[in-house]
Amino acid sequence: MRRDVWGLQADDPWDPITEAYARAVAVMQARPITDPTSWSYQAAIHATFAAAPPGAVWNDCQHGSWYFLSWHRMYLYYFERIVRAAVQSIGGPADFAIPYWNYDQPFPNNTLPQPFREPTLPDGSPNPLFLPPPSRRDSIANGAQLPPAATSSSAAMATTNFIGPPGPGFGGGVLPPTHFAGSAGALEQTPHNVIHVLVGGNPSGQCQGGLMVDPRCAALDPIFWLHHANIDRLWNRWLALDNGSANPDETAWLDQSFTFRDETGAAVTLTGAQIVDSAEQLHYVYDDQPPAQDMAVSMNGTFPTPREPAEPPEMVAATEQTVDLVGDARSIQLTVPPSTVSLLASDDVRTGARALYLNVEDIEAEQNPGVVYVVFLNMASDDPGADRARHHVGNVTLFGIEQMNDPDAAHPGVPGLRHTFDVTRVVGELNESRPVGPERHHRDLRTHHADAATRPGGSHGRRRGNGCRRTRADRPRQPLRVLRDHW
Amino acid sequence: MTDRSSAVRRMGVTLAWRPEWPVAVIVVMAWVALIAIHASSSMQGAHAAHVGAAAPTALLAAVGGWALVSWALMSVAMMVPVTLPAVRHVGLNSIRRRRRRAMALYAASYVAVWVAFGVLALVLVAALRSTGPDERLLVLGTLVIAALWQLTRWKRRAVVACQRTVPLPPTGWRADAGCVRFGVRQAGRCVVSCGPLMLLMAVIGHGNLVVMAALTVGIVAERRTSIRGRLAVPVGGALAAAAVWTVLFSGAT
């Protein structure tokens, strides 16, 4: 059973499971990189700066596509078997399982678990879970709390489709196996990517800076595995929701296989169909796992996977130009064409009968600046008392953008990063309090820091029709604001 | 009846999600036209006239007329398929009533750049022929350039770059300008990526349908498949093999 790491530490930060993990990490780190069960080799399966030796499947992590969840479940499963074997070899608990870090909880759960902040183990020996600066963001390494907007999976849990776009699907866009692509699912965007960036801090080449922030270094940080155990747990919880959530039923997803190494070092392969039921097929559960019957239908892909709604989304508003984020607050004009004003203001949006999406797309940057951009809608820049939660649309990170820029990487499709947010609720609530008029539409992009260029794209609704016609004089042209903020 | 209406509905959904389909139809028409021209004796004559012409004035005249028409057809047939996803991006990221206009502007701009490249390429080839090198040497040199270019990092970067999309302004002349600018930019990047291959077509002539088809498949594969990172060497190797074959077995074209 995989347990909440903070629950394990209720009485003592060095509970047997976490300490066993630490000691097993030390065992694995002592192995040469040529050993498939070594720490470095396992991390390289995710991604690495190093060239893969013959026969090794390195740089294979799947991001920005519908394979993100299944690949990482397989990866974590075999890693856990390797760690368990190491734990048992040093006399640790026979039922060892990787704990998970559920950061979406009040203090202290929203801080880095204490054993990852201690330089030494209880016996005074070096603690391999502890990383010296600058391998983690200083504030997080020193126990700073992660903000709810960064840790919450509520947006992901609100999705009903596994696949997206056009909407923000839970699991990602349909693509061939892809190291890094631009169609990340809602769970991958937040909290997965956000936690990577916030814990990682500032990236630096060859893993000399923050580890978690760069996919080529991320799995070298022992907290990586607890983070991904939590993401895997959230996948199960989503499947248990009674909202139509379900895994894809398509053979391209179910039959796709990936190769890993087991505790003997042997190459092993799993397909999507072999990992959908973690309890039955992989023999692990989480300590807060929903009842099996709640997930039985969803995880087996019994529901047909909605791929293409009858109509593609209709553009209802867009920025006129690209936006360069260079560190200061920004206001960006958003144009709502006369023919689509009525769509934004319609009762269908207010009631949620029709979806409204906001895309931040075609994001370009040479490298991940190690910041999280927080997107707010219609929040006044001069109102410090604004209800941020009410205006919060989502978070944008550039996690993995270096890999997408790599001309030698195998990543089909459009290489630009794209984030899609469901803004139906936010726009509907704002419309209720401030009926839509020519002067009433603006969106705020709120950012922590900005070294990257982002290109906010349009806002899409599913409504078809021409809407009301207005003269050019009434055309709403309202600002998108980009502010600077710090977590 | 139910089956038929269901099939029609499915077709409608498919086409709604693929607003670029009229451009795809134009690509098919370009291929049909090229095949028809190739099959006709007039095309063979034109092709021979193009390839065999030595005087710059004759070549320039050909560039201004029939050769330019067939180059434009070839550009549509070979280079537009790789940009169909961008056409879709333009369509789906334009407001509904502007979709077709936006896609047409994008596609026209894109093809215009390739036609301009064709004018330059054909004039260059004409000028080279006027200096009197052996035709086989000309083919060999172009193959070697294309093969070497295929192996460079610049080429791979261009392949990635020419798939990038941009946000488009929603209305007015800015929307039109945005589509034109995007088309020119995409074509420019694709010229960097595929220019040497198209230069090869300028040398060997537009009537070589087998080479056209093979290059089109290769270009689409390196843009749209997950194995594109592994395609550079095989494609470059194929071009190098063609160069060797040219040296060993081919007479002057």
XYZ file of C-alpha atoms in Angstrom:
740
model
C 0.000 0.000 0.000
C 1.288 3.442 -0.909
C 0.832 5.789 2.007
C 0.745 9.519 2.495
C 4.274 10.509 3.510
C 2.982 13.128 5.924
C 0.665 10.554 7.462
C 3.654 8.274 8.040
C 5.395 11.057 9.891
C 2.599 11.837 12.290
C 4.761 10.997 15.284
C 8.274 10.841 13.969
C 9.711 12.304 10.754
C 11.856 9.233 10.380
C 9.187 6.582 10.069
C 10.344 3.111 8.917
C 9.041 3.505 5.366
C 10.652 6.862 4.662
C 13.903 5.849 6.292
C 13.923 2.624 4.293
C 13.428 4.677 1.158
C 16.377 6.885 2.092
C 18.638 3.932 2.687
C 17.541 2.247 -0.524
C 18.286 5.433 -2.443
C 21.794 5.328 -1.019
C 22.151 1.725 -2.184
C 20.992 2.606 -5.684
C 23.190 5.699 -5.855
C 26.216 3.540 -5.063
C 25.612 1.421 -8.156
C 27.328 2.336 -11.433
C 25.253 4.028 -14.113
C 25.714 0.974 -16.293
C 23.593 -0.982 -13.797
C 19.919 -0.696 -14.856
C 18.895 -0.746 -11.198
C 21.116 2.188 -10.322
C 19.782 5.592 -9.377
C 21.361 7.319 -12.368
C 20.169 4.748 -14.880
C 16.612 4.893 -13.594
C 16.645 8.691 -13.748
C 18.004 8.555 -17.290
C 15.029 6.494 -18.416
C 13.010 9.633 -17.766
C 15.497 11.964 -19.428
C 19.168 12.784 -19.270
C 21.888 14.883 -20.832
C 23.963 11.756 -21.337
C 23.921 9.605 -24.437
C 22.233 6.260 -23.981
C 24.486 3.200 -24.054
C 23.580 0.440 -26.508
C 20.401 -1.337 -25.507
C 19.265 1.302 -23.027
C 15.960 3.090 -23.467
C 16.726 6.520 -22.072
C 15.030 9.853 -22.658
C 11.752 8.045 -22.990
C 9.423 9.947 -20.652
C 6.093 10.823 -22.193
C 4.872 14.375 -21.702
C 2.312 16.510 -23.440
C 0.287 13.586 -24.749
C -2.216 10.981 -23.597
C 0.592 8.615 -22.651
C 1.776 10.829 -19.803
C -0.166 9.004 -17.095
C 0.273 5.461 -18.342
C 4.010 5.807 -18.998
C 4.685 7.299 -15.575
C 2.594 4.617 -13.857
C 4.711 1.934 -15.501
C 7.912 3.798 -14.714
C 7.010 4.238 -11.066
C 5.882 0.639 -10.782
C 9.229 -0.812 -11.852
C 11.170 1.781 -9.907
C 9.216 0.777 -6.799
C 10.119 -2.862 -7.363
C 13.787 -1.929 -7.619
C 13.602 0.156 -4.445
C 11.724 -2.613 -2.623
C 14.412 -5.101 -3.553
C 17.046 -2.709 -2.256
C 15.049 -2.160 0.935
C 14.779 -5.878 1.510
C 18.470 -6.358 0.831
C 19.251 -4.142 3.806
C 16.620 -5.640 6.079
C 13.900 -3.056 5.596
C 10.131 -3.582 5.535
C 9.119 -6.384 3.215
C 5.940 -4.577 2.251
C 7.699 -1.392 1.273
C 5.855 0.844 -1.176
C 6.707 4.315 -2.393
C 4.897 6.895 -0.273
C 3.132 9.772 -1.953
C 3.316 13.482 -1.201
C -0.187 14.941 -1.090
C 0.702 18.632 -1.126
C -2.898 19.690 -1.687
C -3.534 19.774 2.039
C -3.109 22.385 4.771
C 0.171 22.916 6.574
C 2.379 20.999 7.079
C 1.390 18.693 4.196
C 1.900 21.511 1.694
C 5.577 21.749 2.611
C 8.456 19.543 1.575
C 8.344 16.477 3.846
C 10.699 16.839 6.770
C 12.993 13.883 5.891
C 13.841 15.653 2.630
C 15.086 18.660 4.596
C 17.334 16.853 7.048
C 21.022 16.650 6.100
C 21.511 13.447 8.057
C 19.711 10.230 8.838
C 18.858 9.382 12.451
C 22.212 7.604 12.808
C 24.090 10.684 11.649
C 24.996 9.361 8.220
C 24.354 11.541 5.138
C 20.715 11.638 4.110
C 20.334 10.954 0.363
C 16.851 12.494 0.417
C 18.387 15.843 1.280
C 19.753 17.887 -1.599
C 22.087 20.812 -0.997
C 21.421 24.155 -2.711
C 20.772 24.916 -5.508
C 19.250 21.529 -6.294
C 15.905 22.679 -4.918
C 14.278 26.080 -4.677
C 15.575 27.651 -1.470
C 12.187 28.577 -0.079
C 10.756 25.110 -0.608
C 13.882 23.434 0.740
C 13.494 25.539 3.870
C 9.891 24.578 4.449
C 7.892 27.245 2.629
C 4.265 26.377 1.982
C 3.108 25.654 -1.544
C 0.109 27.850 -2.422
C -3.256 26.173 -2.965
C -3.449 27.505 -6.510
C -0.295 25.539 -7.298
C -1.203 22.302 -5.600
C -4.877 22.018 -6.352
C -6.027 19.356 -8.759
C -9.570 20.718 -8.804
C -9.373 21.922 -12.400
C -8.135 18.524 -13.514
C -10.784 16.750 -11.465
C -13.459 18.890 -13.094
C -12.605 17.542 -16.530
C -14.838 14.817 -17.873
C -12.776 13.735 -20.869
C -9.461 11.969 -20.695
C -8.510 13.407 -24.052
C -8.099 17.052 -24.914
C -7.948 19.486 -26.716
C -10.224 21.122 -27.696
C -11.174 21.125 -24.046
C -8.681 20.658 -21.248
C -8.761 16.867 -21.065
C -7.546 15.073 -17.957
C -4.857 12.985 -19.617
C -3.599 14.836 -22.687
C -3.902 15.019 -26.437
C -3.827 12.102 -28.849
C -0.351 11.796 -30.280
C 2.047 8.997 -31.103
C 4.507 8.193 -28.312
C 6.103 11.533 -27.667
C 8.959 12.556 -25.428
C 7.643 16.117 -25.188
C 4.739 17.656 -27.044
C 2.348 20.502 -26.515
C -0.926 18.831 -25.573
C -0.553 18.270 -21.866
C -3.602 17.177 -19.933
C -5.032 19.210 -17.081
C -3.431 17.046 -14.394
C -0.070 17.286 -16.082
C -0.305 21.067 -16.179
C -1.420 21.473 -12.575
C -0.255 20.231 -10.203
C 2.356 18.097 -12.015
C 4.270 20.726 -13.966
C 3.765 23.413 -11.362
C 5.231 21.290 -8.570
C 8.194 20.419 -10.764
C 8.913 24.095 -11.313
C 8.237 25.296 -7.786
C 10.325 22.587 -6.139
C 13.045 22.754 -8.768
C 13.780 26.454 -8.745
C 16.271 27.749 -11.238
C 17.439 25.400 -13.969
C 21.015 25.078 -15.006
C 22.666 22.947 -17.624
C 23.860 19.443 -16.840
C 21.852 19.263 -13.598
C 23.935 21.851 -11.784
C 20.894 23.926 -10.801
C 17.423 22.889 -9.733
C 16.788 19.254 -10.512
C 13.017 18.957 -10.584
C 12.628 21.887 -12.961
C 14.460 20.143 -15.794
C 13.134 16.788 -17.058
C 16.700 15.674 -17.748
C 17.508 15.964 -14.048
C 14.133 15.658 -12.351
C 14.216 11.962 -11.456
C 17.535 12.443 -9.672
C 15.646 14.234 -6.897
C 14.175 11.627 -4.526
C 11.037 13.733 -4.080
C 10.279 13.195 -7.790
C 8.987 9.697 -7.078
C 6.698 10.793 -4.252
C 5.365 13.546 -6.467
C 4.576 11.080 -9.228
C 3.009 8.647 -6.791
C 0.630 11.469 -5.925
C -0.112 12.144 -9.602
C -0.780 8.435 -10.066
C -3.076 8.485 -7.020
C -5.007 11.412 -8.462
C -5.545 9.452 -11.664
C -7.298 6.728 -9.655
C -9.353 9.297 -7.796
C -10.452 10.928 -11.042
C -11.598 7.573 -12.385
C -13.708 7.075 -9.277
C -15.619 10.308 -9.854
C -19.163 9.948 -11.018
C -18.816 12.465 -13.824
C -18.225 10.245 -16.821
C -14.489 10.137 -16.288
C -12.926 7.178 -18.060
C -9.727 5.960 -19.590
C -9.431 5.914 -23.376
C -10.932 2.855 -24.992
C -8.813 3.104 -28.099
C -6.387 0.396 -28.995
C -3.705 2.962 -29.797
C -3.661 3.854 -26.103
C -4.427 0.437 -24.653
C -1.927 -1.469 -26.781
C 0.925 0.997 -26.674
C 3.877 -0.628 -24.944
C 6.873 0.904 -23.220
C 10.073 -0.700 -22.030
C 11.647 -0.409 -18.580
C 14.013 -2.382 -16.344
C 12.930 -4.485 -13.402
C 14.723 -5.289 -10.134
C 16.900 -7.890 -11.854
C 17.975 -5.410 -14.492
C 16.051 -7.223 -17.190
C 14.178 -5.324 -19.871
C 10.432 -5.530 -19.310
C 7.497 -4.223 -21.281
C 4.017 -3.163 -20.331
C 1.063 -1.938 -22.336
C -1.616 0.541 -21.369
C -4.160 -2.243 -21.030
C -1.916 -3.956 -18.472
C -1.784 -1.069 -16.020
C -5.253 0.483 -15.948
C -6.172 -1.378 -12.758
C -3.394 -0.690 -10.313
C -4.829 -2.921 -7.594
C -5.550 -5.999 -9.692
C -2.803 -5.783 -12.271
C 0.050 -4.098 -10.426
C -0.910 -5.105 -6.879
C -0.776 -1.763 -5.137
C -3.389 0.556 -3.690
C -3.289 3.929 -2.025
C -4.238 4.415 1.581
C -7.145 6.607 0.514
C -8.059 4.667 -2.597
C -11.718 4.862 -3.587
C -13.667 1.603 -3.610
C -12.838 -0.604 -6.562
C -16.402 -0.604 -7.848
C -16.226 3.147 -8.287
C -13.386 2.766 -10.740
C -14.233 -0.549 -12.377
C -16.041 0.840 -15.369
C -13.937 3.932 -15.858
C -10.507 2.384 -15.774
C -11.315 -0.292 -18.285
C -12.315 2.226 -20.872
C -15.842 0.909 -21.129
C -17.188 4.322 -21.930
C -16.591 5.414 -25.492
C -13.888 8.020 -25.661
C -15.274 11.267 -27.036
C -12.688 12.349 -29.538
C -14.340 14.961 -31.655
C -17.472 16.831 -30.695
C -19.848 17.480 -33.562
C -18.491 20.961 -34.004
C -14.971 22.280 -33.565
C -14.679 25.167 -31.121
C -15.402 28.597 -32.467
C -13.000 31.425 -31.893
C -14.740 34.198 -30.008
C -11.879 36.468 -28.971
C -8.149 36.767 -29.423
C -5.208 39.003 -28.808
C -4.014 41.108 -31.694
C -0.351 40.403 -31.187
C 2.127 38.219 -29.412
C 3.058 38.943 -25.831
C 6.596 39.077 -24.555
C 6.917 38.444 -20.839
C 10.022 40.188 -19.604
C 9.339 40.666 -15.928
C 6.927 43.570 -15.673
C 3.184 43.812 -15.397
C 1.575 43.818 -18.794
C -1.776 44.776 -20.230
C -2.740 43.079 -23.445
C -5.598 44.060 -25.666
C -8.114 41.335 -26.364
C -10.381 41.852 -29.331
C -13.867 40.424 -29.334
C -15.167 40.552 -32.916
C -18.701 41.922 -33.267
C -19.933 38.600 -34.547
C -18.987 36.786 -31.359
C -19.923 39.232 -28.624
C -23.244 37.536 -28.075
C -21.525 34.185 -27.648
C -19.451 35.442 -24.747
C -22.494 37.037 -23.156
C -24.889 34.179 -23.721
C -26.869 32.529 -20.973
C -25.440 29.226 -22.102
C -22.017 30.325 -20.893
C -23.451 31.649 -17.642
C -25.246 28.400 -16.960
C -22.398 26.244 -18.161
C -24.456 24.718 -20.956
C -21.702 25.666 -23.351
C -18.011 25.553 -22.659
C -15.639 28.464 -23.032
C -11.941 27.767 -23.279
C -8.958 30.023 -22.992
C -5.844 28.967 -24.843
C -2.390 30.266 -24.044
C -0.597 28.830 -27.011
C 2.397 28.979 -29.306
C 4.623 29.556 -26.295
C 8.243 29.952 -27.257
C 11.296 30.132 -25.023
C 14.834 28.873 -25.247
C 14.597 27.343 -21.799
C 12.340 27.048 -18.823
C 12.849 30.179 -16.682
C 11.806 28.236 -13.606
C 8.707 30.280 -12.880
C 4.984 29.704 -12.826
C 2.709 32.105 -14.656
C -0.651 32.460 -13.005
C -3.543 33.434 -15.234
C -6.360 35.549 -13.880
C -9.416 36.704 -15.726
C -10.853 40.156 -15.377
C -9.079 41.001 -12.142
C -8.321 44.689 -11.744
C -4.636 45.420 -11.444
C -5.206 48.141 -8.874
C -7.391 46.097 -6.576
C -5.234 44.463 -3.889
C -8.338 43.084 -2.229
C -9.510 41.242 -5.301
C -10.774 37.741 -4.797
C -7.964 35.953 -6.575
C -9.599 32.563 -6.423
C -12.647 33.922 -8.209
C -10.549 35.257 -11.055
C -8.012 32.472 -11.201
C -8.052 30.649 -14.518
C -5.016 28.430 -14.242
C -1.251 28.170 -14.258
C 1.237 28.161 -17.083
C 4.667 26.619 -16.860
C 7.331 26.026 -19.423
C 8.374 22.663 -18.019
C 10.151 20.671 -20.695
C 10.276 23.396 -23.308
C 13.984 22.763 -23.848
C 13.117 19.255 -24.973
C 10.491 20.548 -27.353
C 13.051 22.850 -28.933
C 15.436 19.981 -29.515
C 15.590 19.380 -33.270
C 16.918 15.883 -32.710
C 14.118 14.778 -30.428
C 11.272 12.689 -31.713
C 8.212 14.819 -31.111
C 5.557 14.872 -33.761
C 3.038 17.606 -34.206
C 3.248 21.280 -33.497
C 6.197 21.831 -31.189
C 4.922 24.931 -29.382
C 3.639 24.683 -25.838
C -0.053 25.176 -25.343
C -2.219 25.467 -22.246
C -5.975 25.199 -22.409
C -8.215 26.327 -19.554
C -11.912 25.903 -19.087
C -13.064 29.433 -18.225
C -16.786 28.738 -18.446
C -17.340 29.093 -14.716
C -15.206 32.189 -14.358
C -16.785 33.971 -17.315
C -20.265 32.890 -16.255
C -19.815 34.240 -12.735
C -18.309 37.451 -13.999
C -21.127 37.872 -16.469
C -23.628 37.541 -13.656
C -22.020 40.267 -11.625
C -21.063 42.455 -14.558
C -23.149 41.825 -17.654
C -21.001 41.651 -20.746
C -20.661 44.830 -22.657
C -18.107 46.307 -24.962
C -16.024 47.454 -22.048
C -16.354 44.391 -19.891
C -14.002 41.811 -21.283
C -10.488 41.602 -20.223
C -8.173 38.910 -19.125
C -5.230 39.105 -16.836
C -2.160 37.026 -17.201
C -0.471 37.087 -13.874
C 3.062 35.894 -13.719
C 5.747 35.248 -11.166
C 8.619 36.211 -13.273
C 9.136 36.424 -16.928
C 12.062 35.509 -19.039
C 10.040 33.819 -21.680
C 7.871 34.904 -24.511
C 4.345 33.634 -24.359
C 1.774 34.057 -27.004
C -1.703 34.027 -25.629
C -4.008 32.834 -28.283
C -7.727 32.918 -28.453
C -10.694 32.074 -26.409
C -12.847 29.351 -27.856
C -16.456 28.478 -27.351
C -18.384 25.617 -28.814
C -21.295 27.740 -29.813
C -21.848 28.096 -33.518
C -23.547 30.993 -35.154
C -22.749 34.443 -36.231
C -23.918 36.306 -33.174
C -25.056 39.875 -33.278
C -23.501 42.280 -35.670
C -22.061 45.505 -34.432
C -20.436 48.418 -36.020
C -16.724 48.800 -35.793
C -17.208 51.491 -33.165
C -18.724 49.060 -30.698
C -16.066 46.444 -31.111
C -14.859 45.475 -27.675
C -11.118 45.747 -27.343
C -10.143 45.114 -23.802
C -6.882 44.559 -22.006
C -5.161 41.375 -21.060
C -2.937 42.268 -18.162
C 0.265 40.503 -17.288
C 1.330 41.137 -13.733
C 4.261 40.009 -11.732
C 3.790 37.994 -8.605
C 5.802 35.828 -6.280
C 4.952 32.626 -4.502
C -31.328 5.404 -45.172
C -30.274 5.580 -41.557
C -26.845 4.287 -42.423
C -26.536 6.804 -45.188
C -27.570 9.738 -43.028
C -25.257 8.537 -40.285
C -22.381 8.330 -42.730
C -23.171 11.796 -44.010
C -23.222 13.110 -40.479
C -19.891 11.498 -39.708
C -18.473 12.968 -42.877
C -19.788 16.353 -41.844
C -18.093 16.094 -38.459
C -14.851 14.989 -40.060
C -14.844 17.879 -42.494
C -15.842 20.387 -39.809
C -12.762 19.415 -37.829
C -10.627 19.557 -40.950
C -11.481 22.888 -42.530
C -8.357 22.618 -44.656
C -10.023 20.005 -46.855
C -10.525 22.370 -49.829
C -6.765 22.949 -49.880
C -6.214 19.198 -49.757
C -8.511 18.869 -52.767
C -6.397 21.425 -54.607
C -3.305 19.346 -53.829
C -4.949 16.299 -55.346
C -5.916 18.332 -58.395
C -2.324 19.492 -58.758
C -1.117 15.892 -58.741
C -3.747 14.927 -61.291
C -2.718 17.814 -63.495
C 0.938 16.890 -63.241
C 0.197 13.269 -64.099
C -1.922 14.339 -67.034
C 0.738 16.706 -68.276
C 3.387 14.069 -67.853
C 1.336 11.613 -69.832
C 0.862 13.982 -72.671
C 3.353 14.392 -75.402
C 3.203 18.133 -74.982
C 4.530 17.825 -71.457
C 7.344 15.622 -72.633
C 8.197 18.236 -75.155
C 8.088 21.004 -72.639
C 10.136 18.980 -70.215
C 12.709 18.250 -72.831
C 12.776 21.880 -73.828
C 13.278 22.871 -70.218
C 15.993 20.389 -69.471
C 17.760 20.682 -72.683
C 17.739 24.432 -73.062
C 21.158 25.965 -72.874
C 20.724 29.573 -73.833
C 19.872 31.835 -70.904
C 17.338 33.719 -72.953
C 15.536 30.534 -73.821
C 15.524 29.431 -70.208
C 14.326 32.766 -68.958
C 11.525 32.614 -71.447
C 10.666 29.145 -70.238
C 10.791 30.284 -66.637
C 8.369 33.028 -67.457
C 5.904 30.660 -69.050
C 5.334 26.985 -69.049
C 8.101 26.090 -66.644
C 6.715 28.484 -64.099
C 3.243 27.001 -64.398
C 4.527 23.490 -63.906
C 6.749 24.660 -61.052
C 3.707 26.189 -59.347
C 1.813 22.930 -59.789
C 4.748 21.026 -58.392
C 5.007 23.381 -55.419
C 1.357 22.824 -54.608
C 1.673 19.063 -55.048
C 4.871 18.649 -53.055
C 5.015 21.429 -50.504
C 1.411 22.128 -49.571
C 0.743 18.679 -48.013
C 3.233 19.394 -45.242
C 1.520 22.638 -44.389
C -2.030 21.322 -44.194
C -1.889 21.265 -40.370
C -0.973 24.945 -40.465
C -3.903 25.605 -42.778
C -6.108 23.863 -40.224
C -4.604 26.002 -37.487
C -5.463 29.112 -39.481
C -8.997 27.910 -40.085
C -9.771 26.893 -36.532
C -8.119 29.992 -35.076
C -10.099 32.418 -37.183
C -13.616 33.530 -36.431
C -16.131 31.433 -38.272
C -17.055 33.810 -41.045
C -13.389 34.495 -41.873
C -12.168 30.923 -41.948
C -12.056 30.335 -45.693
C -10.664 33.760 -46.409
C -7.950 33.257 -43.807
C -6.984 29.835 -45.123
C -6.916 31.109 -48.706
C -4.668 34.008 -47.762
C -2.342 31.739 -45.883
C -2.131 29.144 -48.639
C -1.680 31.737 -51.387
C 1.139 33.426 -49.484
C 2.788 30.108 -48.812
C 2.662 29.025 -52.447
C 3.771 32.466 -53.631
C 7.004 32.122 -51.695
C 7.645 28.741 -53.238
C 6.930 30.114 -56.713
C 9.370 32.940 -56.064
C 11.909 30.375 -54.952
C 11.181 28.456 -58.131
C 11.903 31.484 -60.303
C 15.246 31.921 -58.617
C 16.042 28.213 -58.777
C 15.139 27.906 -62.451
C 17.125 30.993 -63.388
C 20.072 29.685 -61.397
C 19.890 26.326 -63.119
C 19.579 28.033 -66.498
C 22.610 30.125 -65.759
C 24.600 27.081 -64.724
C 23.590 25.216 -67.842
C 24.627 28.170 -69.963
C 28.142 27.818 -68.615
C 28.212 24.411 -70.186
C 28.874 21.809 -67.437
C 27.932 18.263 -68.086
C 24.262 17.651 -67.149
C 25.267 14.691 -65.060
C 27.629 16.889 -63.092
C 24.822 19.316 -62.417
C 22.576 16.546 -61.103
C 25.417 15.096 -59.090
C 26.259 18.426 -57.492
C 22.652 19.094 -56.532
C 22.273 15.617 -55.045
C 25.400 16.053 -52.969
C 24.246 19.446 -51.699
C 20.827 18.041 -50.800
C 22.367 15.017 -49.083
C 24.783 17.087 -47.036
C 22.112 19.626 -46.116
C 19.952 16.770 -44.908
C 22.537 15.912 -42.289
C 22.991 19.383 -40.828
C 21.523 20.638 -37.570
C 20.279 23.708 -39.456
C 18.075 21.470 -41.496
C 16.662 19.752 -38.420
C 16.068 23.060 -36.705
C 14.207 24.292 -39.767
C 12.028 21.178 -39.745
C 11.003 21.967 -36.180
C 10.615 25.679 -36.862
C 8.413 25.276 -39.894
C 5.826 23.490 -37.783
C 5.426 26.313 -35.323
C 2.157 28.138 -35.376
C 1.365 31.693 -34.383
C -1.690 33.372 -32.907
C -3.689 35.309 -35.451
C -5.481 38.619 -34.925
C -9.215 38.013 -35.091
C -10.552 40.771 -37.331
C -9.887 43.384 -39.960
C -6.795 43.991 -42.007
C -4.640 42.802 -39.146
C -6.226 39.390 -39.457
C -5.508 39.330 -43.188
C -1.981 40.564 -42.650
C -1.494 37.976 -39.937
C -2.439 35.162 -42.295
C -0.175 36.462 -45.049
C 2.691 36.970 -42.616
C 2.235 33.469 -41.239
C 2.161 31.978 -44.748
C 5.326 33.792 -45.780
C 7.080 32.839 -42.559
C 6.106 29.194 -42.806
C 7.172 29.008 -46.432
C 10.433 30.749 -45.632
C 11.220 28.170 -42.987
C 10.226 25.376 -45.326
C 12.485 26.823 -48.013
C 15.333 26.570 -45.537
C 14.324 23.013 -44.762
C 13.512 21.721 -48.229
C 15.137 24.213 -50.586
C 17.958 21.886 -51.670
C 15.464 19.127 -52.428
C 13.395 21.467 -54.559
C 16.557 22.712 -56.237
C 17.065 19.122 -57.257
C 13.623 19.187 -58.845
C 14.604 22.331 -60.710
C 17.540 20.440 -62.163
C 15.970 17.138 -63.051
C 12.731 18.666 -64.249
C 9.115 18.705 -63.205
C 8.132 15.676 -65.155
C 9.850 13.159 -62.935
C 6.798 11.975 -61.018
C 8.531 9.109 -59.249
C 11.126 11.392 -57.726
C 8.422 13.931 -56.870
C 6.343 11.327 -55.086
C 9.317 9.894 -53.207
C 10.460 13.301 -52.037
C 6.943 14.270 -51.009
C 6.603 11.143 -48.886
C 9.981 11.799 -47.302
C 9.207 15.446 -46.579
C 5.830 14.664 -45.043
C 7.337 11.865 -42.958
C 10.066 14.043 -41.514
C 7.537 16.705 -40.574
C 4.589 14.729 -39.338
C 5.855 11.508 -37.806
C 7.532 10.694 -34.533
C 10.495 9.140 -36.331
C 11.482 12.343 -38.033
C 14.601 12.649 -35.900
C 15.749 9.353 -37.347
C 14.845 10.141 -40.933
C 17.582 12.629 -41.700
C 20.292 10.046 -42.168
C 18.241 7.608 -44.295
C 16.985 10.394 -46.551
C 20.459 11.854 -46.821
C 21.793 8.367 -47.528
C 19.225 7.836 -50.261
C 20.273 11.086 -51.878
C 23.920 10.098 -51.599
C 23.107 6.729 -53.161
C 21.345 8.542 -55.966
C 24.463 10.632 -56.435
C 26.599 7.509 -56.672
C 24.140 5.974 -59.109
C 24.323 9.137 -61.178
C 28.075 8.878 -61.372
C 28.227 5.185 -62.121
C 25.250 4.371 -64.255
C 23.489 7.447 -65.537
C 24.259 9.092 -68.793
C 23.679 12.758 -69.277
C 20.012 13.378 -68.592
